[in-house]
């Protein structure tokens, strides 16, 4: 057993280090070797030392990382049975029960871990989430209040803000996000949350100020730039919105970014650019028929009616339930038919005018 344990510790130490050999030789040792190798080591250790709870705890962690939650639960239960006074085991058990959609069992295990002094954000986050799943909103609120009562950090207030938001208490959510930012102005999570709240509430000035703070912290974060681009579009600052999305597409060239850029060009009446961006979006995702819808609309605006009809018909052929495309195609055909009738009437009128002799002047009549 000692040789196997020594070999395992050496292998683990290559990645993270190993604690000094003791009765809990694997305590605090992180298993970062390949999962298959870790399972092989740990299974051998479990066979040789079936009364060592730490072996089963580490086994549960490996299975958890593999999303094999049934095996993770089996092993963490063995660890708890062998050593029920260690909070980390109960915390791990709670995490596994959450993944298995067992909220009651998850809460029970996590409350035991908390009673043993385990106070961390993930623990309270899971407890609150599981209470919310059970519809026990007051319990969720109590759990998160215990966290901020013990640990008044930016992270704690941000987590409380998220829970308040889940409870539909936006005022309390905002209050806690602002407390978090006051403690740490560089903490991203509450800034993102407040930005999204103000965008949803159409508080454009506040949203712009917050999104600019985010961009100051991470200038090349495309998600933050996208939020700003969307705000610029919504507020009618289309020239600026185009510049933002042109930069975004040059960096990540995602079909949705191209699609958004095509829509902004369309709003600016720049239909050639709108069509081009929409075509590029469709080339990247040929199942995204909304891009072809912009192509058809742009062609319609450019008075290339037959080309627009062809695109609309392609959309409907691909998805016969695309009602918006069906309606727009029908409207375009009606418009083309109406314009054709107008043209025919104009030609008929021109022809009639040509065939009517010019009127005889009065002097000519008198001479005759």
Tab-separated table of C-alpha atoms in Angstrom:
chain	number	residue	atom	x	y	z
A	1	UNK	CA	0.000	0.000	0.000
A	2	UNK	CA	2.741	2.493	0.916
A	3	UNK	CA	4.488	1.928	-2.421
A	4	UNK	CA	1.278	2.533	-4.342
A	5	UNK	CA	0.519	5.609	-2.288
A	6	UNK	CA	4.067	6.878	-2.836
A	7	UNK	CA	3.786	6.339	-6.611
A	8	UNK	CA	0.430	8.111	-6.680
A	9	UNK	CA	1.736	11.082	-4.697
A	10	UNK	CA	4.759	11.407	-6.973
A	11	UNK	CA	2.461	11.387	-10.041
A	12	UNK	CA	0.103	13.935	-8.523
A	13	UNK	CA	3.015	16.058	-7.316
A	14	UNK	CA	4.223	16.487	-10.890
A	15	UNK	CA	1.094	18.569	-11.395
A	16	UNK	CA	0.186	20.071	-8.006
A	17	UNK	CA	2.336	18.712	-5.198
A	18	UNK	CA	1.599	16.087	-2.569
A	19	UNK	CA	1.169	16.391	1.166
A	20	UNK	CA	3.436	14.584	3.568
A	21	UNK	CA	2.409	10.958	4.083
A	22	UNK	CA	0.049	10.657	7.039
A	23	UNK	CA	-3.101	8.813	8.058
A	24	UNK	CA	-4.894	10.928	5.441
A	25	UNK	CA	-2.152	10.811	2.846
A	26	UNK	CA	-4.292	12.213	0.043
A	27	UNK	CA	-5.756	15.083	2.053
A	28	UNK	CA	-5.606	18.353	0.090
A	29	UNK	CA	-3.999	16.636	-2.893
A	30	UNK	CA	-5.610	17.777	-6.119
A	31	UNK	CA	-5.983	15.146	-8.795
A	32	UNK	CA	-4.934	16.850	-12.003
A	33	UNK	CA	-3.447	13.841	-13.773
A	34	UNK	CA	-5.445	12.259	-16.603
A	35	UNK	CA	-8.766	10.962	-15.348
A	36	UNK	CA	-8.075	7.393	-16.450
A	37	UNK	CA	-4.739	7.314	-14.627
A	38	UNK	CA	-6.255	8.867	-11.517
A	39	UNK	CA	-9.063	6.323	-11.477
A	40	UNK	CA	-6.573	3.484	-11.836
A	41	UNK	CA	-4.458	4.732	-8.936
A	42	UNK	CA	-7.444	5.475	-6.737
A	43	UNK	CA	-9.221	2.204	-7.458
A	44	UNK	CA	-6.090	0.316	-6.445
A	45	UNK	CA	-5.850	2.399	-3.285
A	46	UNK	CA	-9.491	1.757	-2.461
A	47	UNK	CA	-8.952	-1.981	-2.796
A	48	UNK	CA	-5.857	-1.895	-0.583
A	49	UNK	CA	-7.198	0.552	1.983
A	50	UNK	CA	-11.020	0.370	2.061
A	51	UNK	CA	-11.175	2.301	5.340
A	52	UNK	CA	-9.455	5.431	4.004
A	53	UNK	CA	-12.210	8.039	3.372
A	54	UNK	CA	-9.905	10.359	1.463
A	55	UNK	CA	-9.487	7.796	-1.302
A	56	UNK	CA	-13.239	7.690	-1.862
A	57	UNK	CA	-13.441	11.485	-1.679
A	58	UNK	CA	-10.829	11.807	-4.411
A	59	UNK	CA	-12.612	9.150	-6.451
A	60	UNK	CA	-15.842	11.115	-6.186
A	61	UNK	CA	-14.048	14.254	-7.416
A	62	UNK	CA	-12.680	12.473	-10.464
A	63	UNK	CA	-16.084	11.002	-11.309
A	64	UNK	CA	-17.687	14.427	-10.722
A	65	UNK	CA	-15.305	16.043	-13.212
A	66	UNK	CA	-16.256	13.329	-15.701
A	67	UNK	CA	-19.964	14.117	-15.121
A	68	UNK	CA	-20.404	10.558	-13.856
A	69	UNK	CA	-22.521	11.690	-10.930
A	70	UNK	CA	-23.916	8.293	-9.928
A	71	UNK	CA	-20.415	6.949	-9.291
A	72	UNK	CA	-19.435	10.236	-7.655
A	73	UNK	CA	-22.342	9.842	-5.231
A	74	UNK	CA	-21.466	6.233	-4.415
A	75	UNK	CA	-17.934	7.185	-3.488
A	76	UNK	CA	-18.693	10.348	-1.539
A	77	UNK	CA	-21.242	8.417	0.518
A	78	UNK	CA	-18.520	5.918	1.415
A	79	UNK	CA	-16.286	8.802	2.476
A	80	UNK	CA	-19.063	10.295	4.617
A	81	UNK	CA	-19.827	6.918	6.189
A	82	UNK	CA	-16.167	6.500	7.118
A	83	UNK	CA	-15.603	10.056	8.315
A	84	UNK	CA	-18.770	12.024	8.896
A	85	UNK	CA	-17.157	14.917	10.734
A	86	UNK	CA	-15.335	16.424	7.754
A	87	UNK	CA	-17.273	19.308	6.161
A	88	UNK	CA	-15.673	19.006	2.719
A	89	UNK	CA	-17.191	15.547	2.284
A	90	UNK	CA	-20.686	16.853	2.980
A	91	UNK	CA	-20.068	19.827	0.688
A	92	UNK	CA	-19.058	17.469	-2.094
A	93	UNK	CA	-22.093	15.305	-1.429
A	94	UNK	CA	-24.321	18.369	-1.774
A	95	UNK	CA	-22.728	19.297	-5.097
A	96	UNK	CA	-23.318	15.797	-6.436
A	97	UNK	CA	-26.956	15.735	-5.304
A	98	UNK	CA	-27.503	19.046	-7.086
A	99	UNK	CA	-26.190	17.583	-10.346
A	100	UNK	CA	-28.514	14.617	-9.886
A	101	UNK	CA	-31.492	16.968	-9.492
A	102	UNK	CA	-32.037	16.022	-5.864
A	103	UNK	CA	-32.558	19.416	-4.184
A	104	UNK	CA	-33.724	18.120	-0.793
A	105	UNK	CA	-30.695	15.850	-0.419
A	106	UNK	CA	-28.371	18.594	-1.680
A	107	UNK	CA	-29.666	21.087	0.893
A	108	UNK	CA	-29.424	18.558	3.718
A	109	UNK	CA	-25.774	17.762	2.946
A	110	UNK	CA	-24.821	21.401	2.502
A	111	UNK	CA	-26.479	22.475	5.742
A	112	UNK	CA	-24.439	19.820	7.539
A	113	UNK	CA	-21.288	21.208	5.890
A	114	UNK	CA	-22.283	24.727	6.964
A	115	UNK	CA	-22.878	23.586	10.552
A	116	UNK	CA	-19.316	22.261	10.564
A	117	UNK	CA	-17.952	25.678	9.639
A	118	UNK	CA	-17.819	25.415	5.867
A	119	UNK	CA	-18.520	28.980	4.744
A	120	UNK	CA	-17.904	29.568	1.054
A	121	UNK	CA	-19.709	31.229	-1.806
A	122	UNK	CA	-20.390	28.051	-3.758
A	123	UNK	CA	-22.033	26.437	-0.743
A	124	UNK	CA	-24.476	29.305	-0.218
A	125	UNK	CA	-25.035	29.685	-3.941
A	126	UNK	CA	-26.086	26.043	-4.254
A	127	UNK	CA	-28.240	26.181	-1.107
A	128	UNK	CA	-30.037	29.268	-2.433
A	129	UNK	CA	-30.453	27.775	-5.897
A	130	UNK	CA	-31.903	24.551	-4.502
A	131	UNK	CA	-34.321	26.392	-2.223
A	132	UNK	CA	-35.435	28.419	-5.237
A	133	UNK	CA	-36.017	25.212	-7.208
A	134	UNK	CA	-38.239	23.987	-4.382
A	135	UNK	CA	-40.123	27.276	-4.336
A	136	UNK	CA	-38.824	28.076	-0.841
A	137	UNK	CA	-37.939	31.705	-1.547
A	138	UNK	CA	-37.729	32.798	2.090
A	139	UNK	CA	-35.247	30.003	2.826
A	140	UNK	CA	-33.147	31.067	-0.158
A	141	UNK	CA	-33.123	34.627	1.135
A	142	UNK	CA	-32.156	33.459	4.651
A	143	UNK	CA	-29.275	31.395	3.307
A	144	UNK	CA	-27.778	34.250	1.339
A	145	UNK	CA	-28.289	36.639	4.272
A	146	UNK	CA	-26.189	34.282	6.399
A	147	UNK	CA	-23.373	34.615	3.899
A	148	UNK	CA	-23.315	38.430	3.930
A	149	UNK	CA	-23.690	38.362	7.697
A	150	UNK	CA	-20.467	36.361	7.926
A	151	UNK	CA	-18.536	37.647	4.929
A	152	UNK	CA	-19.201	41.183	3.728
A	153	UNK	CA	-17.084	41.039	0.598
A	154	UNK	CA	-17.673	42.188	-2.968
A	155	UNK	CA	-18.167	38.559	-3.982
A	156	UNK	CA	-20.752	37.969	-1.243
A	157	UNK	CA	-22.835	41.007	-2.133
A	158	UNK	CA	-22.663	40.134	-5.844
A	159	UNK	CA	-23.945	36.636	-5.084
A	160	UNK	CA	-26.722	38.077	-2.908
A	161	UNK	CA	-27.650	40.393	-5.759
A	162	UNK	CA	-28.002	37.429	-8.095
A	163	UNK	CA	-30.242	35.626	-5.615
A	164	UNK	CA	-32.405	38.732	-5.132
A	165	UNK	CA	-32.682	38.987	-8.907
A	166	UNK	CA	-33.833	35.348	-9.060
A	167	UNK	CA	-36.439	36.185	-6.422
A	168	UNK	CA	-37.693	39.047	-8.577
A	169	UNK	CA	-36.572	41.654	-6.048
A	170	UNK	CA	-34.789	43.974	-8.461
A	171	UNK	CA	-34.481	46.834	-5.966
A	172	UNK	CA	-32.610	44.655	-3.465
A	173	UNK	CA	-30.568	43.155	-6.310
A	174	UNK	CA	-29.442	46.608	-7.440
A	175	UNK	CA	-28.636	47.602	-3.859
A	176	UNK	CA	-26.399	44.566	-3.362
A	177	UNK	CA	-24.683	44.915	-6.739
A	178	UNK	CA	-23.892	48.537	-5.884
A	179	UNK	CA	-22.496	47.473	-2.502
A	180	UNK	CA	-20.305	44.959	-4.290
A	181	UNK	CA	-18.982	47.577	-6.711
A	182	UNK	CA	-18.348	50.027	-3.864
A	183	UNK	CA	-16.085	47.419	-2.261
A	184	UNK	CA	-14.291	46.501	-5.492
A	185	UNK	CA	-14.715	48.702	-8.562
A	186	UNK	CA	-12.800	46.204	-10.707
A	187	UNK	CA	-15.128	43.274	-9.929
A	188	UNK	CA	-16.797	42.421	-13.228
A	189	UNK	CA	-19.852	40.356	-12.215
A	190	UNK	CA	-21.937	43.055	-10.487
A	191	UNK	CA	-21.078	45.539	-13.237
A	192	UNK	CA	-22.408	43.131	-15.866
A	193	UNK	CA	-25.566	42.495	-13.854
A	194	UNK	CA	-26.255	46.207	-13.316
A	195	UNK	CA	-25.608	46.915	-16.989
A	196	UNK	CA	-28.143	44.275	-18.042
A	197	UNK	CA	-30.726	45.559	-15.539
A	198	UNK	CA	-30.418	49.109	-16.852
A	199	UNK	CA	-30.575	47.941	-20.454
A	200	UNK	CA	-33.771	46.006	-19.674
A	201	UNK	CA	-35.209	49.090	-17.974
A	202	UNK	CA	-34.248	51.352	-20.913
A	203	UNK	CA	-32.088	53.482	-18.617
A	204	UNK	CA	-29.762	54.324	-21.480
A	205	UNK	CA	-27.570	56.911	-19.757
A	206	UNK	CA	-26.858	54.614	-16.816
A	207	UNK	CA	-26.379	51.623	-19.113
A	208	UNK	CA	-23.862	53.529	-21.256
A	209	UNK	CA	-21.911	54.596	-18.166
A	210	UNK	CA	-21.758	51.015	-16.878
A	211	UNK	CA	-20.841	49.418	-20.185
A	212	UNK	CA	-18.061	51.984	-20.612
A	213	UNK	CA	-16.742	50.955	-17.191
A	214	UNK	CA	-16.716	47.349	-18.355
A	215	UNK	CA	-14.849	48.257	-21.539
A	216	UNK	CA	-12.321	50.298	-19.542
A	217	UNK	CA	-11.617	47.159	-17.498
A	218	UNK	CA	-11.481	44.822	-20.506
A	219	UNK	CA	-11.092	46.853	-23.726
A	220	UNK	CA	-11.061	43.849	-26.027
A	221	UNK	CA	-13.929	41.924	-24.447
A	222	UNK	CA	-16.208	41.373	-27.448
A	223	UNK	CA	-19.269	40.722	-25.281
A	224	UNK	CA	-18.899	44.123	-23.641
A	225	UNK	CA	-18.394	45.797	-27.009
A	226	UNK	CA	-21.479	43.999	-28.292
A	227	UNK	CA	-23.537	45.409	-25.423
A	228	UNK	CA	-22.322	48.882	-26.359
A	229	UNK	CA	-23.083	48.305	-30.035
A	230	UNK	CA	-26.611	47.185	-29.199
A	231	UNK	CA	-27.116	50.258	-27.000
A	232	UNK	CA	-25.871	52.550	-29.760
A	233	UNK	CA	-28.256	50.940	-32.232
A	234	UNK	CA	-31.190	51.207	-29.840
A	235	UNK	CA	-30.488	54.882	-29.184
A	236	UNK	CA	-30.297	55.633	-32.915
A	237	UNK	CA	-26.548	56.258	-33.018
A	238	UNK	CA	-26.216	54.063	-36.081
A	239	UNK	CA	-22.894	55.392	-37.417
A	240	UNK	CA	-21.222	54.617	-34.090
A	241	UNK	CA	-22.964	51.249	-33.861
A	242	UNK	CA	-21.605	50.301	-37.293
A	243	UNK	CA	-18.061	51.109	-36.214
A	244	UNK	CA	-18.386	48.977	-33.083
A	245	UNK	CA	-19.793	45.962	-34.946
A	246	UNK	CA	-17.263	46.317	-37.769
A	247	UNK	CA	-14.543	45.963	-35.136
A	248	UNK	CA	-16.297	42.995	-33.538
A	249	UNK	CA	-16.663	41.167	-36.870
A	250	UNK	CA	-13.001	41.782	-37.680
A	251	UNK	CA	-12.056	39.992	-34.458
A	252	UNK	CA	-14.445	37.079	-34.129
A	253	UNK	CA	-16.313	37.067	-37.483
A	254	UNK	CA	-19.364	35.367	-35.996
A	255	UNK	CA	-22.491	35.003	-38.143
A	256	UNK	CA	-24.660	36.760	-35.543
A	257	UNK	CA	-22.305	39.749	-35.498
A	258	UNK	CA	-22.504	39.958	-39.292
A	259	UNK	CA	-26.285	39.689	-39.077
A	260	UNK	CA	-26.483	42.536	-36.565
A	261	UNK	CA	-24.225	44.640	-38.770
A	262	UNK	CA	-26.471	43.919	-41.762
A	263	UNK	CA	-29.522	45.116	-39.836
A	264	UNK	CA	-27.820	48.357	-38.840
A	265	UNK	CA	-26.861	49.034	-42.459
A	266	UNK	CA	-30.476	48.323	-43.425
A	267	UNK	CA	-31.707	50.898	-40.897
A	268	UNK	CA	-29.236	53.373	-42.425
A	269	UNK	CA	-30.708	52.721	-45.918
A	270	UNK	CA	-27.349	51.322	-47.044
A	271	UNK	CA	-28.907	48.333	-48.750
A	272	UNK	CA	-25.888	47.110	-50.719
A	273	UNK	CA	-23.863	46.847	-47.503
A	274	UNK	CA	-26.815	45.318	-45.691
A	275	UNK	CA	-27.177	42.653	-48.366
A	276	UNK	CA	-23.454	41.878	-48.379
A	277	UNK	CA	-23.221	41.439	-44.588
A	278	UNK	CA	-26.366	39.277	-44.525
A	279	UNK	CA	-24.978	37.063	-47.290
A	280	UNK	CA	-21.752	36.612	-45.340
A	281	UNK	CA	-23.765	35.679	-42.256
A	282	UNK	CA	-25.687	33.064	-44.238
A	283	UNK	CA	-22.475	31.647	-45.710
A	284	UNK	CA	-21.291	30.975	-42.167
A	285	UNK	CA	-24.558	29.375	-41.092
A	286	UNK	CA	-26.781	28.151	-43.900
A	287	UNK	CA	-29.523	27.213	-41.434
A	288	UNK	CA	-29.875	30.839	-40.346
A	289	UNK	CA	-32.662	31.891	-42.705
A	290	UNK	CA	-33.153	35.231	-40.915
A	291	UNK	CA	-30.020	36.396	-42.714
A	292	UNK	CA	-31.587	35.571	-46.061
A	293	UNK	CA	-34.637	37.549	-45.011
A	294	UNK	CA	-32.424	40.641	-44.771
A	295	UNK	CA	-30.967	39.812	-48.195
A	296	UNK	CA	-34.479	39.662	-49.684
A	297	UNK	CA	-35.548	42.897	-48.009
A	298	UNK	CA	-32.414	44.672	-49.223
A	299	UNK	CA	-32.996	43.481	-52.790
A	300	UNK	CA	-36.572	44.725	-52.551
A	301	UNK	CA	-35.339	48.165	-51.455
A	302	UNK	CA	-32.838	48.135	-54.328
A	303	UNK	CA	-35.795	47.428	-56.683
A	304	UNK	CA	-34.319	44.107	-57.709
A	305	UNK	CA	-37.722	42.539	-57.316
A	306	UNK	CA	-37.232	39.241	-59.110
A	307	UNK	CA	-34.012	38.552	-57.213
A	308	UNK	CA	-35.826	39.328	-53.975
A	309	UNK	CA	-38.669	36.987	-54.896
A	310	UNK	CA	-36.151	34.239	-55.676
A	311	UNK	CA	-34.580	34.616	-52.222
A	312	UNK	CA	-37.964	34.655	-50.476
A	313	UNK	CA	-38.986	31.498	-52.335
A	314	UNK	CA	-35.749	29.809	-51.316
A	315	UNK	CA	-36.488	30.657	-47.685
A	316	UNK	CA	-40.029	29.269	-47.879
A	317	UNK	CA	-38.796	26.156	-49.671
A	318	UNK	CA	-36.305	25.595	-46.849
A	319	UNK	CA	-38.871	26.269	-44.115
A	320	UNK	CA	-42.539	26.184	-45.087
A	321	UNK	CA	-43.484	27.401	-41.570
A	322	UNK	CA	-41.530	30.654	-41.840
A	323	UNK	CA	-44.664	32.803	-41.753
A	324	UNK	CA	-42.891	36.148	-41.877
A	325	UNK	CA	-41.107	35.197	-45.090
A	326	UNK	CA	-44.369	33.867	-46.555
A	327	UNK	CA	-46.176	37.123	-45.732
A	328	UNK	CA	-43.402	39.320	-47.110
A	329	UNK	CA	-43.191	37.220	-50.280
A	330	UNK	CA	-46.940	37.556	-50.819
A	331	UNK	CA	-46.778	41.315	-50.242
A	332	UNK	CA	-43.866	41.676	-52.654
A	333	UNK	CA	-45.682	39.717	-55.365
A	334	UNK	CA	-48.724	41.926	-54.897
A	335	UNK	CA	-46.536	45.016	-55.138
A	336	UNK	CA	-44.848	43.760	-58.304
A	337	UNK	CA	-48.233	42.952	-59.850
A	338	UNK	CA	-49.494	46.421	-58.950
A	339	UNK	CA	-46.385	48.079	-60.389
A	340	UNK	CA	-46.740	45.976	-63.555
A	341	UNK	CA	-50.353	47.150	-63.962
A	342	UNK	CA	-49.267	50.746	-63.457
A	343	UNK	CA	-46.595	50.306	-66.095
A	344	UNK	CA	-49.080	48.791	-68.515
A	345	UNK	CA	-51.452	51.697	-67.933
A	346	UNK	CA	-48.644	54.164	-68.505
A	347	UNK	CA	-47.617	52.490	-71.747
A	348	UNK	CA	-51.213	52.370	-72.939
A	349	UNK	CA	-51.604	56.068	-72.190
A	350	UNK	CA	-48.359	56.898	-73.982
A	351	UNK	CA	-49.502	54.867	-76.995
A	352	UNK	CA	-52.897	56.566	-77.067
A	353	UNK	CA	-51.314	59.978	-76.941
A	354	UNK	CA	-49.071	59.112	-79.897
A	355	UNK	CA	-52.014	57.941	-82.031
A	356	UNK	CA	-54.200	61.021	-81.462
A	357	UNK	CA	-53.680	63.676	-84.230
A	358	UNK	CA	-52.615	67.065	-83.017
A	359	UNK	CA	-55.468	69.552	-82.546
A	360	UNK	CA	-56.284	71.904	-85.486
A	361	UNK	CA	-55.577	75.521	-84.744
A	362	UNK	CA	-58.348	78.161	-85.274
A	363	UNK	CA	-56.379	80.025	-87.956
A	364	UNK	CA	-56.058	76.887	-90.030
A	365	UNK	CA	-59.826	76.388	-89.877
A	366	UNK	CA	-60.497	79.970	-91.051
A	367	UNK	CA	-58.124	79.582	-93.978
A	368	UNK	CA	-60.067	76.567	-95.118
